[in-house]
mmCIF file of N, CA and C in Angstrom:
data_model
loop_
_atom_site.group_PDB
_atom_site.id
_atom_site.type_symbol
_atom_site.label_atom_id
_atom_site.label_comp_id
_atom_site.label_asym_id
_atom_site.label_seq_id
_atom_site.Cartn_x
_atom_site.Cartn_y
_atom_site.Cartn_z
ATOM 1 N N UNK A 18 71.564 117.728 135.962
ATOM 2 C CA UNK A 18 72.251 118.101 134.750
ATOM 3 C C UNK A 18 73.579 118.820 135.001
ATOM 4 N N UNK A 19 73.709 119.605 136.081
ATOM 5 C CA UNK A 19 74.991 120.287 136.284
ATOM 6 C C UNK A 19 76.174 119.325 136.322
ATOM 7 N N UNK A 20 75.980 118.132 136.911
ATOM 8 C CA UNK A 20 77.055 117.141 136.950
ATOM 9 C C UNK A 20 77.423 116.702 135.541
ATOM 10 N N UNK A 21 76.417 116.463 134.705
ATOM 11 C CA UNK A 21 76.668 116.048 133.323
ATOM 12 C C UNK A 21 77.408 117.140 132.570
ATOM 13 N N UNK A 22 77.022 118.399 132.784
ATOM 14 C CA UNK A 22 77.711 119.507 132.126
ATOM 15 C C UNK A 22 79.151 119.620 132.599
ATOM 16 N N UNK A 23 79.374 119.451 133.888
ATOM 17 C CA UNK A 23 80.734 119.515 134.426
ATOM 18 C C UNK A 23 81.596 118.404 133.842
ATOM 19 N N UNK A 24 81.033 117.212 133.729
ATOM 20 C CA UNK A 24 81.780 116.092 133.139
ATOM 21 C C UNK A 24 82.086 116.357 131.670
ATOM 22 N N UNK A 25 81.125 116.897 130.949
ATOM 23 C CA UNK A 25 81.336 117.214 129.535
ATOM 24 C C UNK A 25 82.420 118.284 129.381
ATOM 25 N N UNK A 26 82.375 119.311 130.228
ATOM 26 C CA UNK A 26 83.388 120.359 130.165
ATOM 27 C C UNK A 26 84.778 119.798 130.444
ATOM 28 N N UNK A 27 84.885 118.928 131.428
ATOM 29 C CA UNK A 27 86.183 118.323 131.749
ATOM 30 C C UNK A 27 86.677 117.465 130.593
ATOM 31 N N UNK A 28 85.782 116.703 129.992
ATOM 32 C CA UNK A 28 86.164 115.873 128.843
ATOM 33 C C UNK A 28 86.683 116.759 127.704
ATOM 34 N N UNK A 29 86.001 117.888 127.436
ATOM 35 C CA UNK A 29 86.456 118.787 126.378
ATOM 36 C C UNK A 29 87.786 119.457 126.734
ATOM 37 N N UNK A 30 87.999 119.787 127.991
ATOM 38 C CA UNK A 30 89.301 120.356 128.393
ATOM 39 C C UNK A 30 90.432 119.387 128.054
ATOM 40 N N UNK A 31 90.221 118.110 128.355
ATOM 41 C CA UNK A 31 91.241 117.095 128.064
ATOM 42 C C UNK A 31 91.444 116.935 126.563
ATOM 43 N N UNK A 32 90.360 116.918 125.816
ATOM 44 C CA UNK A 32 90.467 116.785 124.355
ATOM 45 C C UNK A 32 91.246 117.954 123.777
ATOM 46 N N UNK A 33 90.892 119.165 124.169
ATOM 47 C CA UNK A 33 91.538 120.349 123.607
ATOM 48 C C UNK A 33 92.993 120.479 124.032
ATOM 49 N N UNK A 34 93.356 119.909 125.171
ATOM 50 C CA UNK A 34 94.742 119.953 125.636
ATOM 51 C C UNK A 34 95.603 118.863 125.006
ATOM 52 N N UNK A 35 94.982 117.900 124.367
ATOM 53 C CA UNK A 35 95.703 116.750 123.813
ATOM 54 C C UNK A 35 96.375 117.084 122.486
ATOM 55 N N UNK A 36 97.584 116.567 122.311
ATOM 56 C CA UNK A 36 98.268 116.679 121.020
ATOM 57 C C UNK A 36 97.825 115.582 120.067
ATOM 58 N N UNK A 37 97.042 114.645 120.556
ATOM 59 C CA UNK A 37 96.628 113.486 119.766
ATOM 60 C C UNK A 37 95.315 113.705 119.018
ATOM 61 N N UNK A 38 94.617 114.778 119.333
ATOM 62 C CA UNK A 38 93.307 115.030 118.735
ATOM 63 C C UNK A 38 93.304 116.411 118.091
ATOM 64 N N UNK A 39 92.806 116.476 116.852
ATOM 65 C CA UNK A 39 92.592 117.758 116.190
ATOM 66 C C UNK A 39 91.127 118.129 116.347
ATOM 67 N N UNK A 40 90.864 119.376 116.700
ATOM 68 C CA UNK A 40 89.497 119.881 116.778
ATOM 69 C C UNK A 40 89.440 121.156 115.945
ATOM 70 N N UNK A 41 88.488 121.201 115.030
ATOM 71 C CA UNK A 41 88.292 122.371 114.178
ATOM 72 C C UNK A 41 86.862 122.853 114.369
ATOM 73 N N UNK A 42 86.680 124.172 114.382
ATOM 74 C CA UNK A 42 85.342 124.730 114.540
ATOM 75 C C UNK A 42 84.994 125.600 113.342
ATOM 76 N N UNK A 43 83.706 125.704 113.079
ATOM 77 C CA UNK A 43 83.182 126.612 112.061
ATOM 78 C C UNK A 43 82.444 127.724 112.792
ATOM 79 N N UNK A 44 82.726 128.957 112.396
ATOM 80 C CA UNK A 44 82.079 130.103 113.014
ATOM 81 C C UNK A 44 81.305 130.895 111.973
ATOM 82 N N UNK A 45 80.224 131.485 112.409
ATOM 83 C CA UNK A 45 79.426 132.381 111.587
ATOM 84 C C UNK A 45 78.998 133.527 112.489
ATOM 85 N N UNK A 46 79.360 134.735 112.115
ATOM 86 C CA UNK A 46 79.042 135.910 112.941
ATOM 87 C C UNK A 46 79.508 135.731 114.383
ATOM 88 N N UNK A 47 80.720 135.235 114.531
ATOM 89 C CA UNK A 47 81.370 135.039 115.831
ATOM 90 C C UNK A 47 80.668 134.019 116.726
ATOM 91 N N UNK A 48 79.863 133.156 116.123
ATOM 92 C CA UNK A 48 79.192 132.078 116.847
ATOM 93 C C UNK A 48 79.659 130.743 116.283
ATOM 94 N N UNK A 49 79.963 129.788 117.152
ATOM 95 C CA UNK A 49 80.330 128.452 116.692
ATOM 96 C C UNK A 49 79.070 127.780 116.157
ATOM 97 N N UNK A 50 79.145 127.323 114.892
ATOM 98 C CA UNK A 50 78.000 126.651 114.267
ATOM 99 C C UNK A 50 78.299 125.194 113.947
ATOM 100 N N UNK A 51 79.535 124.773 114.209
ATOM 101 C CA UNK A 51 79.874 123.379 113.969
ATOM 102 C C UNK A 51 81.278 123.067 114.435
ATOM 103 N N UNK A 52 81.560 121.776 114.551
ATOM 104 C CA UNK A 52 82.911 121.341 114.898
ATOM 105 C C UNK A 52 83.133 119.927 114.394
ATOM 106 N N UNK A 53 84.407 119.575 114.296
ATOM 107 C CA UNK A 53 84.806 118.210 113.973
ATOM 108 C C UNK A 53 86.023 117.884 114.825
ATOM 109 N N UNK A 54 86.117 116.635 115.263
ATOM 110 C CA UNK A 54 87.314 116.184 115.977
ATOM 111 C C UNK A 54 87.804 114.896 115.334
ATOM 112 N N UNK A 55 89.132 114.735 115.308
ATOM 113 C CA UNK A 55 89.729 113.578 114.635
ATOM 114 C C UNK A 55 91.080 113.260 115.252
ATOM 115 N N UNK A 56 91.496 112.002 115.088
ATOM 116 C CA UNK A 56 92.794 111.557 115.585
ATOM 117 C C UNK A 56 93.003 110.099 115.246
ATOM 118 N N UNK A 57 93.859 109.442 116.003
ATOM 119 C CA UNK A 57 94.141 108.024 115.788
ATOM 120 C C UNK A 57 92.894 107.199 116.071
ATOM 121 N N UNK A 58 92.645 106.204 115.236
ATOM 122 C CA UNK A 58 91.462 105.371 115.438
ATOM 123 C C UNK A 58 91.525 104.631 116.766
ATOM 124 N N UNK A 59 90.366 104.425 117.341
ATOM 125 C CA UNK A 59 90.257 103.633 118.565
ATOM 126 C C UNK A 59 90.038 102.162 118.238
ATOM 127 N N UNK A 60 89.846 101.860 116.960
ATOM 128 C CA UNK A 60 89.614 100.488 116.504
ATOM 129 C C UNK A 60 90.918 99.873 116.029
ATOM 130 N N UNK A 61 91.033 98.592 116.204
ATOM 131 C CA UNK A 61 92.169 97.864 115.646
ATOM 132 C C UNK A 61 91.708 96.746 114.738
ATOM 133 N N UNK A 62 90.445 96.428 114.821
ATOM 134 C CA UNK A 62 89.902 95.280 114.113
ATOM 135 C C UNK A 62 89.805 95.541 112.609
ATOM 136 N N UNK A 63 90.607 94.809 111.838
ATOM 137 C CA UNK A 63 90.530 94.880 110.389
ATOM 138 C C UNK A 63 91.049 96.160 109.779
ATOM 139 N N UNK A 64 91.845 96.927 110.516
ATOM 140 C CA UNK A 64 92.345 98.197 109.999
ATOM 141 C C UNK A 64 93.861 98.187 109.967
ATOM 142 N N UNK A 65 94.410 98.949 109.020
ATOM 143 C CA UNK A 65 95.857 99.093 108.984
ATOM 144 C C UNK A 65 96.295 100.080 110.069
ATOM 145 N N UNK A 66 97.583 100.085 110.363
ATOM 146 C CA UNK A 66 98.089 100.939 111.442
ATOM 147 C C UNK A 66 97.914 102.420 111.141
ATOM 148 N N UNK A 67 98.024 102.804 109.885
ATOM 149 C CA UNK A 67 97.965 104.218 109.524
ATOM 150 C C UNK A 67 96.525 104.674 109.294
ATOM 151 N N UNK A 68 95.664 104.394 110.274
ATOM 152 C CA UNK A 68 94.252 104.750 110.152
ATOM 153 C C UNK A 68 93.890 105.815 111.177
ATOM 154 N N UNK A 69 93.308 106.887 110.684
ATOM 155 C CA UNK A 69 92.779 107.929 111.546
ATOM 156 C C UNK A 69 91.276 107.757 111.674
ATOM 157 N N UNK A 70 90.683 108.550 112.546
ATOM 158 C CA UNK A 70 89.240 108.435 112.756
ATOM 159 C C UNK A 70 88.624 109.811 112.958
ATOM 160 N N UNK A 71 87.483 110.020 112.343
ATOM 161 C CA UNK A 71 86.657 111.184 112.645
ATOM 162 C C UNK A 71 85.849 110.787 113.874
ATOM 163 N N UNK A 72 86.141 111.428 115.002
ATOM 164 C CA UNK A 72 85.459 111.079 116.247
ATOM 165 C C UNK A 72 84.062 111.696 116.323
ATOM 166 N N UNK A 73 83.951 112.942 115.889
ATOM 167 C CA UNK A 73 82.668 113.640 115.991
ATOM 168 C C UNK A 73 82.582 114.706 114.914
ATOM 169 N N UNK A 74 81.398 114.882 114.383
ATOM 170 C CA UNK A 74 81.094 115.962 113.446
ATOM 171 C C UNK A 74 79.727 116.494 113.833
ATOM 172 N N UNK A 75 79.660 117.790 114.067
ATOM 173 C CA UNK A 75 78.387 118.406 114.430
ATOM 174 C C UNK A 75 78.255 119.721 113.688
ATOM 175 N N UNK A 76 77.083 119.944 113.117
ATOM 176 C CA UNK A 76 76.732 121.223 112.510
ATOM 177 C C UNK A 76 75.357 121.605 113.049
ATOM 178 N N UNK A 77 75.237 122.841 113.504
ATOM 179 C CA UNK A 77 73.970 123.332 114.024
ATOM 180 C C UNK A 77 72.855 123.077 113.006
ATOM 181 N N UNK A 78 71.712 122.587 113.448
ATOM 182 C CA UNK A 78 70.635 122.251 112.508
ATOM 183 C C UNK A 78 70.259 123.385 111.557
ATOM 184 N N UNK A 79 70.299 124.633 112.018
ATOM 185 C CA UNK A 79 69.932 125.740 111.136
ATOM 186 C C UNK A 79 71.038 126.110 110.148
ATOM 187 N N UNK A 80 72.189 125.439 110.236
ATOM 188 C CA UNK A 80 73.292 125.687 109.301
ATOM 189 C C UNK A 80 73.629 124.456 108.462
ATOM 190 N N UNK A 81 72.805 123.438 108.530
ATOM 191 C CA UNK A 81 73.056 122.233 107.743
ATOM 192 C C UNK A 81 72.658 122.456 106.289
ATOM 193 N N UNK A 82 73.308 121.691 105.414
ATOM 194 C CA UNK A 82 73.043 121.710 103.974
ATOM 195 C C UNK A 82 73.493 122.995 103.281
ATOM 196 N N UNK A 83 74.505 123.660 103.877
ATOM 197 C CA UNK A 83 75.077 124.842 103.224
ATOM 198 C C UNK A 83 76.588 124.692 103.022
ATOM 199 N N UNK A 84 77.126 123.496 103.257
ATOM 200 C CA UNK A 84 78.536 123.234 102.991
ATOM 201 C C UNK A 84 79.456 123.251 104.195
ATOM 202 N N UNK A 85 78.943 123.579 105.367
ATOM 203 C CA UNK A 85 79.790 123.655 106.560
ATOM 204 C C UNK A 85 80.323 122.281 106.938
ATOM 205 N N UNK A 86 79.484 121.273 106.956
ATOM 206 C CA UNK A 86 79.926 119.919 107.290
ATOM 207 C C UNK A 86 80.972 119.414 106.318
ATOM 208 N N UNK A 87 80.774 119.689 105.038
ATOM 209 C CA UNK A 87 81.723 119.276 103.998
ATOM 210 C C UNK A 87 83.085 119.932 104.226
ATOM 211 N N UNK A 88 83.077 121.218 104.551
ATOM 212 C CA UNK A 88 84.350 121.917 104.802
ATOM 213 C C UNK A 88 85.018 121.407 106.078
ATOM 214 N N UNK A 89 84.226 121.178 107.113
ATOM 215 C CA UNK A 89 84.796 120.663 108.362
ATOM 216 C C UNK A 89 85.428 119.294 108.154
ATOM 217 N N UNK A 90 84.726 118.401 107.483
ATOM 218 C CA UNK A 90 85.278 117.058 107.306
ATOM 219 C C UNK A 90 86.497 117.103 106.389
ATOM 220 N N UNK A 91 86.478 117.986 105.388
ATOM 221 C CA UNK A 91 87.654 118.144 104.530
ATOM 222 C C UNK A 91 88.867 118.623 105.310
ATOM 223 N N UNK A 92 88.646 119.569 106.206
ATOM 224 C CA UNK A 92 89.732 120.073 107.051
ATOM 225 C C UNK A 92 90.268 118.967 107.956
ATOM 226 N N UNK A 93 89.375 118.192 108.535
ATOM 227 C CA UNK A 93 89.804 117.089 109.405
ATOM 228 C C UNK A 93 90.582 116.041 108.625
ATOM 229 N N UNK A 94 90.137 115.715 107.416
ATOM 230 C CA UNK A 94 90.849 114.715 106.607
ATOM 231 C C UNK A 94 92.235 115.211 106.213
ATOM 232 N N UNK A 95 92.354 116.495 105.881
ATOM 233 C CA UNK A 95 93.689 117.046 105.581
ATOM 234 C C UNK A 95 94.581 116.971 106.818
ATOM 235 N N UNK A 96 94.006 117.231 107.994
ATOM 236 C CA UNK A 96 94.766 117.115 109.239
ATOM 237 C C UNK A 96 95.247 115.698 109.477
ATOM 238 N N UNK A 97 94.396 114.721 109.188
ATOM 239 C CA UNK A 97 94.802 113.322 109.340
ATOM 240 C C UNK A 97 95.914 112.974 108.359
ATOM 241 N N UNK A 98 95.812 113.472 107.127
ATOM 242 C CA UNK A 98 96.881 113.236 106.144
ATOM 243 C C UNK A 98 98.202 113.813 106.635
ATOM 244 N N UNK A 99 98.164 115.026 107.165
ATOM 245 C CA UNK A 99 99.384 115.668 107.669
ATOM 246 C C UNK A 99 99.999 114.877 108.816
ATOM 247 N N UNK A 100 99.180 114.179 109.567
ATOM 248 C CA UNK A 100 99.678 113.343 110.670
ATOM 249 C C UNK A 100 100.205 112.000 110.173
ATOM 250 N N UNK A 101 100.097 111.749 108.862
ATOM 251 C CA UNK A 101 100.652 110.526 108.292
ATOM 252 C C UNK A 101 99.674 109.385 108.117
ATOM 253 N N UNK A 102 98.398 109.636 108.322
ATOM 254 C CA UNK A 102 97.404 108.581 108.132
ATOM 255 C C UNK A 102 97.090 108.420 106.650
ATOM 256 N N UNK A 103 96.847 107.183 106.232
ATOM 257 C CA UNK A 103 96.529 106.919 104.826
ATOM 258 C C UNK A 103 95.050 106.626 104.610
ATOM 259 N N UNK A 104 94.323 106.365 105.683
ATOM 260 C CA UNK A 104 92.878 106.177 105.574
ATOM 261 C C UNK A 104 92.211 106.717 106.828
ATOM 262 N N UNK A 105 90.903 106.928 106.712
ATOM 263 C CA UNK A 105 90.131 107.429 107.846
ATOM 264 C C UNK A 105 88.859 106.610 107.983
ATOM 265 N N UNK A 106 88.401 106.498 109.219
ATOM 266 C CA UNK A 106 87.136 105.822 109.494
ATOM 267 C C UNK A 106 86.256 106.750 110.317
ATOM 268 N N UNK A 107 85.006 106.385 110.405
ATOM 269 C CA UNK A 107 84.070 107.039 111.313
ATOM 270 C C UNK A 107 82.934 106.073 111.584
ATOM 271 N N UNK A 108 82.269 106.283 112.687
ATOM 272 C CA UNK A 108 81.120 105.456 113.074
ATOM 273 C C UNK A 108 79.891 106.341 113.137
ATOM 274 N N UNK A 109 78.760 105.816 112.687
ATOM 275 C CA UNK A 109 77.500 106.538 112.830
ATOM 276 C C UNK A 109 76.345 105.568 113.012
ATOM 277 N N UNK A 110 75.370 106.008 113.776
ATOM 278 C CA UNK A 110 74.114 105.272 113.912
ATOM 279 C C UNK A 110 72.990 106.055 113.242
ATOM 280 N N UNK A 111 73.328 107.216 112.701
ATOM 281 C CA UNK A 111 72.320 108.110 112.145
ATOM 282 C C UNK A 111 72.073 107.840 110.666
ATOM 283 N N UNK A 112 70.927 107.291 110.326
ATOM 284 C CA UNK A 112 70.629 107.066 108.905
ATOM 285 C C UNK A 112 70.702 108.358 108.091
ATOM 286 N N UNK A 113 70.328 109.478 108.699
ATOM 287 C CA UNK A 113 70.354 110.751 107.981
ATOM 288 C C UNK A 113 71.773 111.205 107.637
ATOM 289 N N UNK A 114 72.772 110.724 108.364
ATOM 290 C CA UNK A 114 74.159 111.119 108.099
ATOM 291 C C UNK A 114 74.819 110.260 107.030
ATOM 292 N N UNK A 115 74.287 109.100 106.786
ATOM 293 C CA UNK A 115 74.938 108.157 105.875
ATOM 294 C C UNK A 115 75.107 108.710 104.468
ATOM 295 N N UNK A 116 74.072 109.331 103.928
ATOM 296 C CA UNK A 116 74.189 109.846 102.557
ATOM 297 C C UNK A 116 75.231 110.958 102.485
ATOM 298 N N UNK A 117 75.354 111.755 103.540
ATOM 299 C CA UNK A 117 76.388 112.789 103.569
ATOM 300 C C UNK A 117 77.776 112.158 103.529
ATOM 301 N N UNK A 118 78.021 111.175 104.393
ATOM 302 C CA UNK A 118 79.338 110.544 104.424
ATOM 303 C C UNK A 118 79.657 109.858 103.098
ATOM 304 N N UNK A 119 78.666 109.246 102.494
ATOM 305 C CA UNK A 119 78.885 108.616 101.192
ATOM 306 C C UNK A 119 79.175 109.666 100.123
ATOM 307 N N UNK A 120 78.526 110.821 100.189
ATOM 308 C CA UNK A 120 78.743 111.885 99.209
ATOM 309 C C UNK A 120 80.150 112.470 99.282
ATOM 310 N N UNK A 121 80.776 112.414 100.462
ATOM 311 C CA UNK A 121 82.134 112.950 100.579
ATOM 312 C C UNK A 121 83.202 111.874 100.446
ATOM 313 N N UNK A 122 82.799 110.656 100.060
ATOM 314 C CA UNK A 122 83.781 109.635 99.721
ATOM 315 C C UNK A 122 83.949 108.486 100.685
ATOM 316 N N UNK A 123 83.209 108.464 101.775
ATOM 317 C CA UNK A 123 83.291 107.337 102.702
ATOM 318 C C UNK A 123 82.430 106.192 102.192
ATOM 319 N N UNK A 124 82.852 104.961 102.488
ATOM 320 C CA UNK A 124 82.108 103.764 102.091
ATOM 321 C C UNK A 124 81.954 102.849 103.300
ATOM 322 N N UNK A 125 80.793 102.226 103.410
ATOM 323 C CA UNK A 125 80.587 101.226 104.461
ATOM 324 C C UNK A 125 81.633 100.131 104.326
ATOM 325 N N UNK A 126 82.187 99.676 105.444
ATOM 326 C CA UNK A 126 83.167 98.585 105.354
ATOM 327 C C UNK A 126 82.671 97.292 105.996
ATOM 328 N N UNK A 127 81.418 97.263 106.439
ATOM 329 C CA UNK A 127 80.833 96.037 106.977
ATOM 330 C C UNK A 127 80.920 95.885 108.481
ATOM 331 N N UNK A 128 81.713 96.708 109.151
ATOM 332 C CA UNK A 128 81.839 96.603 110.610
ATOM 333 C C UNK A 128 80.630 97.253 111.288
ATOM 334 N N UNK A 129 80.170 96.623 112.350
ATOM 335 C CA UNK A 129 79.057 97.144 113.140
ATOM 336 C C UNK A 129 79.361 96.948 114.617
ATOM 337 N N UNK A 130 78.768 97.792 115.443
ATOM 338 C CA UNK A 130 78.842 97.601 116.892
ATOM 339 C C UNK A 130 77.544 98.116 117.500
ATOM 340 N N UNK A 131 77.177 97.526 118.608
ATOM 341 C CA UNK A 131 75.950 97.918 119.294
ATOM 342 C C UNK A 131 76.324 98.777 120.490
ATOM 343 N N UNK A 132 75.742 99.956 120.551
ATOM 344 C CA UNK A 132 75.951 100.853 121.686
ATOM 345 C C UNK A 132 74.758 100.712 122.624
ATOM 346 N N UNK A 133 74.986 100.309 123.870
ATOM 347 C CA UNK A 133 73.868 100.023 124.769
ATOM 348 C C UNK A 133 73.266 101.234 125.471
ATOM 349 N N UNK A 134 73.942 102.378 125.469
ATOM 350 C CA UNK A 134 73.448 103.511 126.245
ATOM 351 C C UNK A 134 73.492 104.772 125.395
ATOM 352 N N UNK A 135 72.356 105.427 125.275
ATOM 353 C CA UNK A 135 72.284 106.667 124.516
ATOM 354 C C UNK A 135 71.531 107.696 125.346
ATOM 355 N N UNK A 136 72.205 108.775 125.709
ATOM 356 C CA UNK A 136 71.600 109.884 126.444
ATOM 357 C C UNK A 136 70.797 109.439 127.664
ATOM 358 N N UNK A 137 71.357 108.534 128.416
ATOM 359 C CA UNK A 137 70.724 108.130 129.656
ATOM 360 C C UNK A 137 69.650 107.073 129.536
ATOM 361 N N UNK A 138 69.336 106.652 128.332
ATOM 362 C CA UNK A 138 68.330 105.614 128.132
ATOM 363 C C UNK A 138 69.020 104.353 127.653
ATOM 364 N N UNK A 139 68.571 103.222 128.126
ATOM 365 C CA UNK A 139 69.128 101.959 127.664
ATOM 366 C C UNK A 139 68.427 101.566 126.378
ATOM 367 N N UNK A 140 69.145 101.650 125.312
ATOM 368 C CA UNK A 140 68.659 101.314 123.983
ATOM 369 C C UNK A 140 69.730 100.489 123.305
ATOM 370 N N UNK A 141 69.361 99.787 122.300
ATOM 371 C CA UNK A 141 70.371 99.140 121.471
ATOM 372 C C UNK A 141 70.408 99.876 120.144
ATOM 373 N N UNK A 142 71.501 100.567 119.923
ATOM 374 C CA UNK A 142 71.692 101.336 118.704
ATOM 375 C C UNK A 142 72.854 100.717 117.952
ATOM 376 N N UNK A 143 72.649 100.414 116.696
ATOM 377 C CA UNK A 143 73.718 99.824 115.895
ATOM 378 C C UNK A 143 74.458 100.915 115.139
ATOM 379 N N UNK A 144 75.747 101.025 115.430
ATOM 380 C CA UNK A 144 76.630 101.927 114.695
ATOM 381 C C UNK A 144 77.252 101.153 113.547
ATOM 382 N N UNK A 145 77.433 101.819 112.417
ATOM 383 C CA UNK A 145 78.117 101.219 111.275
ATOM 384 C C UNK A 145 79.377 102.029 110.998
ATOM 385 N N UNK A 146 80.403 101.327 110.511
ATOM 386 C CA UNK A 146 81.677 102.001 110.259
ATOM 387 C C UNK A 146 81.818 102.326 108.780
ATOM 388 N N UNK A 147 82.263 103.545 108.539
ATOM 389 C CA UNK A 147 82.600 104.002 107.197
ATOM 390 C C UNK A 147 84.105 104.195 107.122
ATOM 391 N N UNK A 148 84.634 104.053 105.919
ATOM 392 C CA UNK A 148 86.070 104.181 105.710
ATOM 393 C C UNK A 148 86.331 104.927 104.408
ATOM 394 N N UNK A 149 87.428 105.688 104.366
ATOM 395 C CA UNK A 149 87.849 106.300 103.101
ATOM 396 C C UNK A 149 89.366 106.297 103.009
ATOM 397 N N UNK A 150 89.835 106.173 101.779
ATOM 398 C CA UNK A 150 91.255 106.212 101.453
ATOM 399 C C UNK A 150 91.626 107.680 101.273
ATOM 400 N N UNK A 151 92.523 108.190 102.097
ATOM 401 C CA UNK A 151 92.856 109.608 102.043
ATOM 402 C C UNK A 151 93.588 110.002 100.767
ATOM 403 N N UNK A 152 94.219 109.041 100.107
ATOM 404 C CA UNK A 152 94.906 109.341 98.850
ATOM 405 C C UNK A 152 93.944 109.341 97.667
ATOM 406 N N UNK A 153 92.748 108.820 97.875
ATOM 407 C CA UNK A 153 91.762 108.714 96.803
ATOM 408 C C UNK A 153 91.183 110.087 96.497
ATOM 409 N N UNK A 154 91.389 110.532 95.298
ATOM 410 C CA UNK A 154 90.909 111.855 94.916
ATOM 411 C C UNK A 154 89.393 111.899 94.757
ATOM 412 N N UNK A 155 88.728 110.760 94.943
ATOM 413 C CA UNK A 155 87.268 110.739 94.872
ATOM 414 C C UNK A 155 86.635 111.294 96.141
ATOM 415 N N UNK A 156 87.450 111.531 97.169
ATOM 416 C CA UNK A 156 86.901 112.122 98.383
ATOM 417 C C UNK A 156 86.538 113.567 98.050
ATOM 418 N N UNK A 157 85.264 113.875 98.091
ATOM 419 C CA UNK A 157 84.748 115.162 97.621
ATOM 420 C C UNK A 157 84.473 116.112 98.778
ATOM 421 N N UNK A 158 85.493 116.839 99.193
ATOM 422 C CA UNK A 158 85.309 117.719 100.341
ATOM 423 C C UNK A 158 85.852 119.120 100.102
ATOM 424 N N UNK A 159 85.952 119.539 98.862
ATOM 425 C CA UNK A 159 86.559 120.841 98.550
ATOM 426 C C UNK A 159 87.994 120.899 99.045
ATOM 427 N N UNK A 160 88.695 119.809 98.865
ATOM 428 C CA UNK A 160 90.069 119.703 99.343
ATOM 429 C C UNK A 160 90.911 120.542 98.460
#
């Protein structure tokens, strides 16, 4: 595991040093309870050029369902707007996350991809892509 941790730390150092990625954290009592990262989409298939992407959203399980995820994603979407993006996408394989993304204004766009490796196990996990129009005031994130 130390090798995996070292690789993860190095990956985060690069992300945090990049001007291409925004990372926002949520703190409670001086403890990080969540984060979101966003930037230019890694997809080109069926998307316009001005598309940003939510790369990751995490909220500590004991802090879920209290509005932290909604605030984090709202902050990330505002950051994407400031960078000039007109829409945002995200990928998820988590059925439990889908209703949250739909509640904040994302809609399935029909794109899917199979991820062959998850946490060291060879599995086939289908990710689905969600998309939202950043100008659409229906995006409900306490913006």
